[in-house]
mmCIF file of C-alpha atoms in Angstrom:
data_model
loop_
_atom_site.group_PDB
_atom_site.id
_atom_site.type_symbol
_atom_site.label_atom_id
_atom_site.label_comp_id
_atom_site.label_asym_id
_atom_site.label_seq_id
_atom_site.Cartn_x
_atom_site.Cartn_y
_atom_site.Cartn_z
ATOM 1 C CA UNK X 1 0.000 0.000 0.000
ATOM 2 C CA UNK X 2 1.159 3.529 -0.704
ATOM 3 C CA UNK X 3 1.123 6.066 2.077
ATOM 4 C CA UNK X 4 2.395 9.526 2.893
ATOM 5 C CA UNK X 5 2.796 10.621 6.512
ATOM 6 C CA UNK X 6 3.314 14.114 7.894
ATOM 7 C CA UNK X 7 3.623 13.953 11.665
ATOM 8 C CA UNK X 8 3.711 17.691 12.411
ATOM 9 C CA UNK X 9 0.185 19.149 12.459
ATOM 10 C CA UNK X 10 1.560 22.612 13.179
ATOM 11 C CA UNK X 11 4.939 24.332 13.214
ATOM 12 C CA UNK X 12 6.113 27.778 14.280
ATOM 13 C CA UNK X 13 9.225 29.520 12.985
ATOM 14 C CA UNK X 14 10.719 32.937 13.543
ATOM 15 C CA UNK X 15 10.972 35.178 10.488
ATOM 16 C CA UNK X 16 14.326 34.788 8.679
ATOM 17 C CA UNK X 17 14.987 31.422 10.356
ATOM 18 C CA UNK X 18 15.061 28.070 8.543
ATOM 19 C CA UNK X 19 12.438 25.391 9.134
ATOM 20 C CA UNK X 20 12.164 21.702 8.249
ATOM 21 C CA UNK X 21 8.816 20.049 7.536
ATOM 22 C CA UNK X 22 8.867 16.269 7.861
ATOM 23 C CA UNK X 23 7.486 13.758 5.392
ATOM 24 C CA UNK X 24 7.831 9.984 5.213
ATOM 25 C CA UNK X 25 6.427 7.738 2.547
ATOM 26 C CA UNK X 26 5.833 4.111 1.796
ATOM 27 C CA UNK X 27 5.628 2.458 -1.603
ATOM 28 C CA UNK X 28 6.791 -0.752 -3.231
ATOM 29 C CA UNK X 29 7.005 0.911 -6.637
ATOM 30 C CA UNK X 30 10.668 1.597 -7.566
ATOM 31 C CA UNK X 31 9.656 4.585 -9.716
ATOM 32 C CA UNK X 32 7.891 7.424 -7.972
ATOM 33 C CA UNK X 33 7.908 11.170 -7.573
ATOM 34 C CA UNK X 34 7.719 13.236 -4.433
ATOM 35 C CA UNK X 35 6.191 16.710 -4.342
ATOM 36 C CA UNK X 36 5.616 19.516 -1.927
ATOM 37 C CA UNK X 37 2.705 21.889 -2.310
ATOM 38 C CA UNK X 38 1.825 25.068 -0.446
ATOM 39 C CA UNK X 39 -1.817 25.868 0.252
ATOM 40 C CA UNK X 40 -2.534 29.379 1.523
ATOM 41 C CA UNK X 41 -5.818 30.233 3.212
ATOM 42 C CA UNK X 42 -7.297 31.064 -0.200
ATOM 43 C CA UNK X 43 -7.272 27.339 -0.961
ATOM 44 C CA UNK X 44 -5.279 26.913 -4.151
ATOM 45 C CA UNK X 45 -2.466 24.369 -4.350
ATOM 46 C CA UNK X 46 0.890 25.867 -5.306
ATOM 47 C CA UNK X 47 3.630 23.516 -6.528
ATOM 48 C CA UNK X 48 6.940 24.085 -4.708
ATOM 49 C CA UNK X 49 9.433 21.331 -5.471
ATOM 50 C CA UNK X 50 9.806 17.860 -6.989
ATOM 51 C CA UNK X 51 12.141 14.913 -6.361
ATOM 52 C CA UNK X 52 12.236 11.834 -8.558
ATOM 53 C CA UNK X 53 13.044 8.478 -6.980
ATOM 54 C CA UNK X 54 16.075 8.042 -9.250
ATOM 55 C CA UNK X 55 17.436 11.543 -8.764
ATOM 56 C CA UNK X 56 20.871 11.417 -7.191
ATOM 57 C CA UNK X 57 20.912 14.963 -5.902
ATOM 58 C CA UNK X 58 18.488 16.696 -3.575
ATOM 59 C CA UNK X 59 16.144 19.073 -5.360
ATOM 60 C CA UNK X 60 16.378 22.803 -4.740
ATOM 61 C CA UNK X 61 14.129 25.659 -5.862
ATOM 62 C CA UNK X 62 15.124 29.049 -4.522
ATOM 63 C CA UNK X 63 14.533 29.036 -0.758
ATOM 64 C CA UNK X 64 13.087 25.517 -0.878
ATOM 65 C CA UNK X 65 15.154 22.355 -0.746
ATOM 66 C CA UNK X 66 14.124 18.750 -0.394
ATOM 67 C CA UNK X 67 16.158 16.533 1.918
ATOM 68 C CA UNK X 68 15.683 13.164 0.196
ATOM 69 C CA UNK X 69 16.799 10.124 2.166
ATOM 70 C CA UNK X 70 15.723 7.161 0.086
ATOM 71 C CA UNK X 71 16.778 4.442 2.505
ATOM 72 C CA UNK X 72 14.749 6.074 5.270
ATOM 73 C CA UNK X 73 11.899 6.850 2.879
ATOM 74 C CA UNK X 74 11.834 10.462 3.926
ATOM 75 C CA UNK X 75 11.467 13.636 1.873
ATOM 76 C CA UNK X 76 11.644 16.589 4.227
ATOM 77 C CA UNK X 77 11.123 20.136 2.997
ATOM 78 C CA UNK X 78 13.556 22.792 4.169
ATOM 79 C CA UNK X 79 12.547 26.432 3.871
ATOM 80 C CA UNK X 80 15.419 28.822 4.407
ATOM 81 C CA UNK X 81 15.066 32.459 5.504
ATOM 82 C CA UNK X 82 11.367 32.180 6.353
ATOM 83 C CA UNK X 83 9.087 35.032 5.350
ATOM 84 C CA UNK X 84 5.701 36.062 6.731
ATOM 85 C CA UNK X 85 4.178 35.035 3.400
ATOM 86 C CA UNK X 86 5.322 31.466 3.985
ATOM 87 C CA UNK X 87 2.546 31.007 6.560
ATOM 88 C CA UNK X 88 0.287 28.351 5.022
ATOM 89 C CA UNK X 89 -0.518 24.651 4.946
ATOM 90 C CA UNK X 90 2.174 22.495 3.378
ATOM 91 C CA UNK X 91 1.410 19.130 1.831
ATOM 92 C CA UNK X 92 3.814 16.373 0.896
ATOM 93 C CA UNK X 93 2.598 14.182 -1.959
ATOM 94 C CA UNK X 94 3.748 11.081 -3.787
ATOM 95 C CA UNK X 95 2.990 10.002 -7.321
ATOM 96 C CA UNK X 96 3.287 6.285 -8.122
ATOM 97 C CA UNK X 97 0.341 6.019 -10.414
ATOM 98 C CA UNK X 98 -2.004 8.520 -8.810
ATOM 99 C CA UNK X 99 -1.040 11.447 -6.603
ATOM 100 C CA UNK X 100 -1.680 10.892 -2.889
ATOM 101 C CA UNK X 101 -1.240 13.440 -0.133
ATOM 102 C CA UNK X 102 -0.123 13.567 3.460
ATOM 103 C CA UNK X 103 -2.150 15.128 6.252
ATOM 104 C CA UNK X 104 -0.446 18.500 5.930
ATOM 105 C CA UNK X 105 1.547 20.759 8.246
ATOM 106 C CA UNK X 106 0.354 24.242 9.135
ATOM 107 C CA UNK X 107 3.335 26.573 9.218
ATOM 108 C CA UNK X 108 3.121 29.876 11.055
ATOM 109 C CA UNK X 109 5.918 32.414 10.616
ATOM 110 C CA UNK X 110 6.280 34.848 13.513
ATOM 111 C CA UNK X 111 7.629 38.399 13.000
ATOM 112 C CA UNK Q 1 -2.487 33.089 -15.297
ATOM 113 C CA UNK Q 2 -4.364 29.891 -14.527
ATOM 114 C CA UNK Q 3 -4.420 27.072 -17.051
ATOM 115 C CA UNK Q 4 -7.125 25.202 -15.177
ATOM 116 C CA UNK Q 5 -10.318 26.940 -14.194
ATOM 117 C CA UNK Q 6 -12.930 26.054 -11.626
ATOM 118 C CA UNK Q 7 -16.309 27.704 -11.181
ATOM 119 C CA UNK Q 8 -17.911 28.723 -8.982
ATOM 120 C CA UNK Q 9 -15.242 29.704 -6.468
ATOM 121 C CA UNK Q 10 -17.753 29.643 -3.616
ATOM 122 C CA UNK Q 11 -21.218 28.078 -3.505
ATOM 123 C CA UNK Q 12 -23.812 28.031 -0.738
ATOM 124 C CA UNK Q 13 -26.809 25.885 -1.577
ATOM 125 C CA UNK Q 14 -29.766 24.277 0.124
ATOM 126 C CA UNK Q 15 -30.165 20.592 0.903
ATOM 127 C CA UNK Q 16 -31.610 18.535 -1.927
ATOM 128 C CA UNK Q 17 -30.465 20.802 -4.752
ATOM 129 C CA UNK Q 18 -28.632 19.471 -7.780
ATOM 130 C CA UNK Q 19 -25.277 21.140 -8.386
ATOM 131 C CA UNK Q 20 -22.539 20.939 -10.985
ATOM 132 C CA UNK Q 21 -19.003 22.078 -10.291
ATOM 133 C CA UNK Q 22 -17.197 23.104 -13.454
ATOM 134 C CA UNK Q 23 -13.566 22.381 -14.305
ATOM 135 C CA UNK Q 24 -11.823 23.266 -17.562
ATOM 136 C CA UNK Q 25 -8.179 23.162 -18.616
ATOM 137 C CA UNK Q 26 -6.434 24.636 -21.651
ATOM 138 C CA UNK Q 27 -3.276 22.506 -21.576
ATOM 139 C CA UNK Q 28 -4.587 19.554 -23.560
ATOM 140 C CA UNK Q 29 -3.945 17.168 -20.685
ATOM 141 C CA UNK Q 30 -5.612 13.775 -21.001
ATOM 142 C CA UNK Q 31 -5.552 13.069 -17.266
ATOM 143 C CA UNK Q 32 -7.855 14.967 -14.942
ATOM 144 C CA UNK Q 33 -8.770 14.511 -11.285
ATOM 145 C CA UNK Q 34 -11.174 15.650 -8.588
ATOM 146 C CA UNK Q 35 -10.038 15.861 -4.980
ATOM 147 C CA UNK Q 36 -12.164 16.537 -1.902
ATOM 148 C CA UNK Q 37 -10.633 18.371 1.036
ATOM 149 C CA UNK Q 38 -12.184 19.202 4.387
ATOM 150 C CA UNK Q 39 -10.776 22.356 6.060
ATOM 151 C CA UNK Q 40 -7.214 21.844 7.282
ATOM 152 C CA UNK Q 41 -7.208 18.220 6.193
ATOM 153 C CA UNK Q 42 -5.550 16.158 3.481
ATOM 154 C CA UNK Q 43 -6.811 15.871 -0.087
ATOM 155 C CA UNK Q 44 -8.660 12.711 -1.064
ATOM 156 C CA UNK Q 45 -9.030 11.558 -4.658
ATOM 157 C CA UNK Q 46 -12.708 11.013 -5.500
ATOM 158 C CA UNK Q 47 -12.706 10.769 -9.312
ATOM 159 C CA UNK Q 48 -10.246 10.656 -12.172
ATOM 160 C CA UNK Q 49 -10.234 10.398 -15.934
ATOM 161 C CA UNK Q 50 -7.512 9.325 -18.338
ATOM 162 C CA UNK Q 51 -9.256 10.694 -21.402
ATOM 163 C CA UNK Q 52 -12.542 11.293 -23.197
ATOM 164 C CA UNK Q 53 -15.284 8.864 -22.131
ATOM 165 C CA UNK Q 54 -13.032 7.481 -19.376
ATOM 166 C CA UNK Q 55 -13.989 8.003 -15.719
ATOM 167 C CA UNK Q 56 -13.039 6.087 -12.596
ATOM 168 C CA UNK Q 57 -13.805 6.351 -8.906
ATOM 169 C CA UNK Q 58 -10.975 7.350 -6.633
ATOM 170 C CA UNK Q 59 -9.808 6.178 -3.246
ATOM 171 C CA UNK Q 60 -12.520 7.993 -1.274
ATOM 172 C CA UNK Q 61 -16.114 6.977 -1.877
ATOM 173 C CA UNK Q 62 -18.236 9.872 -3.083
ATOM 174 C CA UNK Q 63 -21.900 10.308 -4.006
ATOM 175 C CA UNK Q 64 -20.875 12.671 -6.788
ATOM 176 C CA UNK Q 65 -20.582 11.711 -10.455
ATOM 177 C CA UNK Q 66 -18.362 13.012 -13.241
ATOM 178 C CA UNK Q 67 -18.333 13.054 -17.020
ATOM 179 C CA UNK Q 68 -15.636 13.565 -19.653
ATOM 180 C CA UNK Q 69 -17.175 14.343 -23.012
ATOM 181 C CA UNK Q 70 -14.436 16.752 -24.064
ATOM 182 C CA UNK Q 71 -10.731 16.652 -23.234
ATOM 183 C CA UNK Q 72 -10.758 20.104 -21.680
ATOM 184 C CA UNK Q 73 -13.891 19.724 -19.549
ATOM 185 C CA UNK Q 74 -14.417 17.549 -16.439
ATOM 186 C CA UNK Q 75 -17.536 18.572 -14.491
ATOM 187 C CA UNK Q 76 -18.595 17.078 -11.156
ATOM 188 C CA UNK Q 77 -22.276 16.696 -10.277
ATOM 189 C CA UNK Q 78 -24.142 16.129 -7.038
ATOM 190 C CA UNK Q 79 -27.730 15.081 -7.752
ATOM 191 C CA UNK Q 80 -29.007 15.933 -4.265
ATOM 192 C CA UNK Q 81 -26.724 17.996 -2.077
ATOM 193 C CA UNK Q 82 -26.502 17.241 1.663
ATOM 194 C CA UNK Q 83 -24.704 19.031 4.527
ATOM 195 C CA UNK Q 84 -22.178 16.144 4.581
ATOM 196 C CA UNK Q 85 -21.061 17.281 1.106
ATOM 197 C CA UNK Q 86 -19.807 20.571 2.539
ATOM 198 C CA UNK Q 87 -16.130 20.657 1.612
ATOM 199 C CA UNK Q 88 -13.613 22.095 -0.813
ATOM 200 C CA UNK Q 89 -13.403 20.411 -4.214
ATOM 201 C CA UNK Q 90 -10.164 20.746 -6.165
ATOM 202 C CA UNK Q 91 -9.774 19.849 -9.819
ATOM 203 C CA UNK Q 92 -6.377 18.988 -11.309
ATOM 204 C CA UNK Q 93 -4.800 17.792 -14.535
ATOM 205 C CA UNK Q 94 -1.447 16.194 -15.273
ATOM 206 C CA UNK Q 95 1.073 15.530 -17.991
ATOM 207 C CA UNK Q 96 1.887 12.010 -19.159
ATOM 208 C CA UNK Q 97 4.439 10.141 -17.055
ATOM 209 C CA UNK Q 98 5.864 11.555 -13.846
ATOM 210 C CA UNK Q 99 6.325 15.108 -14.996
ATOM 211 C CA UNK Q 100 8.457 17.404 -12.888
ATOM 212 C CA UNK Q 101 5.503 19.654 -12.184
ATOM 213 C CA UNK Q 102 3.175 16.871 -11.181
ATOM 214 C CA UNK Q 103 -0.353 18.088 -11.217
ATOM 215 C CA UNK Q 104 -1.730 21.531 -12.021
ATOM 216 C CA UNK Q 105 -4.554 22.484 -9.686
ATOM 217 C CA UNK Q 106 -7.478 24.810 -10.084
ATOM 218 C CA UNK Q 107 -8.352 27.342 -7.380
ATOM 219 C CA UNK Q 108 -11.012 25.065 -5.928
ATOM 220 C CA UNK Q 109 -14.722 25.360 -5.191
ATOM 221 C CA UNK Q 110 -15.748 25.809 -1.575
ATOM 222 C CA UNK Q 111 -19.156 24.199 -1.248
ATOM 223 C CA UNK Q 112 -21.451 24.775 1.712
ATOM 224 C CA UNK Q 113 -24.735 22.884 1.897
ATOM 225 C CA UNK Q 114 -27.195 24.311 4.395
#
């Protein structure tokens, strides 16, 4: 069975600090993709970063980086230099066939 | 500039009414999806389509139905709305294969049934 788990319902971070959002996954499919999406209070899903299961290097996109540890089946999102606008729900997702989502982490950035 | 459009953005409707949530995309994607999301919760796949005249039920059972008569259009219908249908409904489409960008999502429809 395929599963995505986010164990942090809520996280707080001080503005300009870095924060790590945890994500673990389970799949028997050797080919899969891992995604992080941001969902602000307005409700839309904003794509942040992607990591393929065969990618050797960790993905980076601006202030976002994905700490991919294949043996541990983890794909944590690191946001550097947090900004007030980063306050939102963050969802980890896995695509092995269809796209399935974790429970989400609500990030609050404090000034 | 959105490539996938959902209307209405918000809908408040009475119990027993029939409703159709619209979803259209301009990217020519064959694969389209509907997700249901309660506030602050994860997204659950309720329907998907891999092309015209193809529709399948997703992982979460839903009383809604979908149709795919045209590639760009994937509407979702509730024949008789109930308060338990109150939720956000997100439509998405995807490229073939894994695709670095995964799915493209619409802005969602927030449905409230009173």
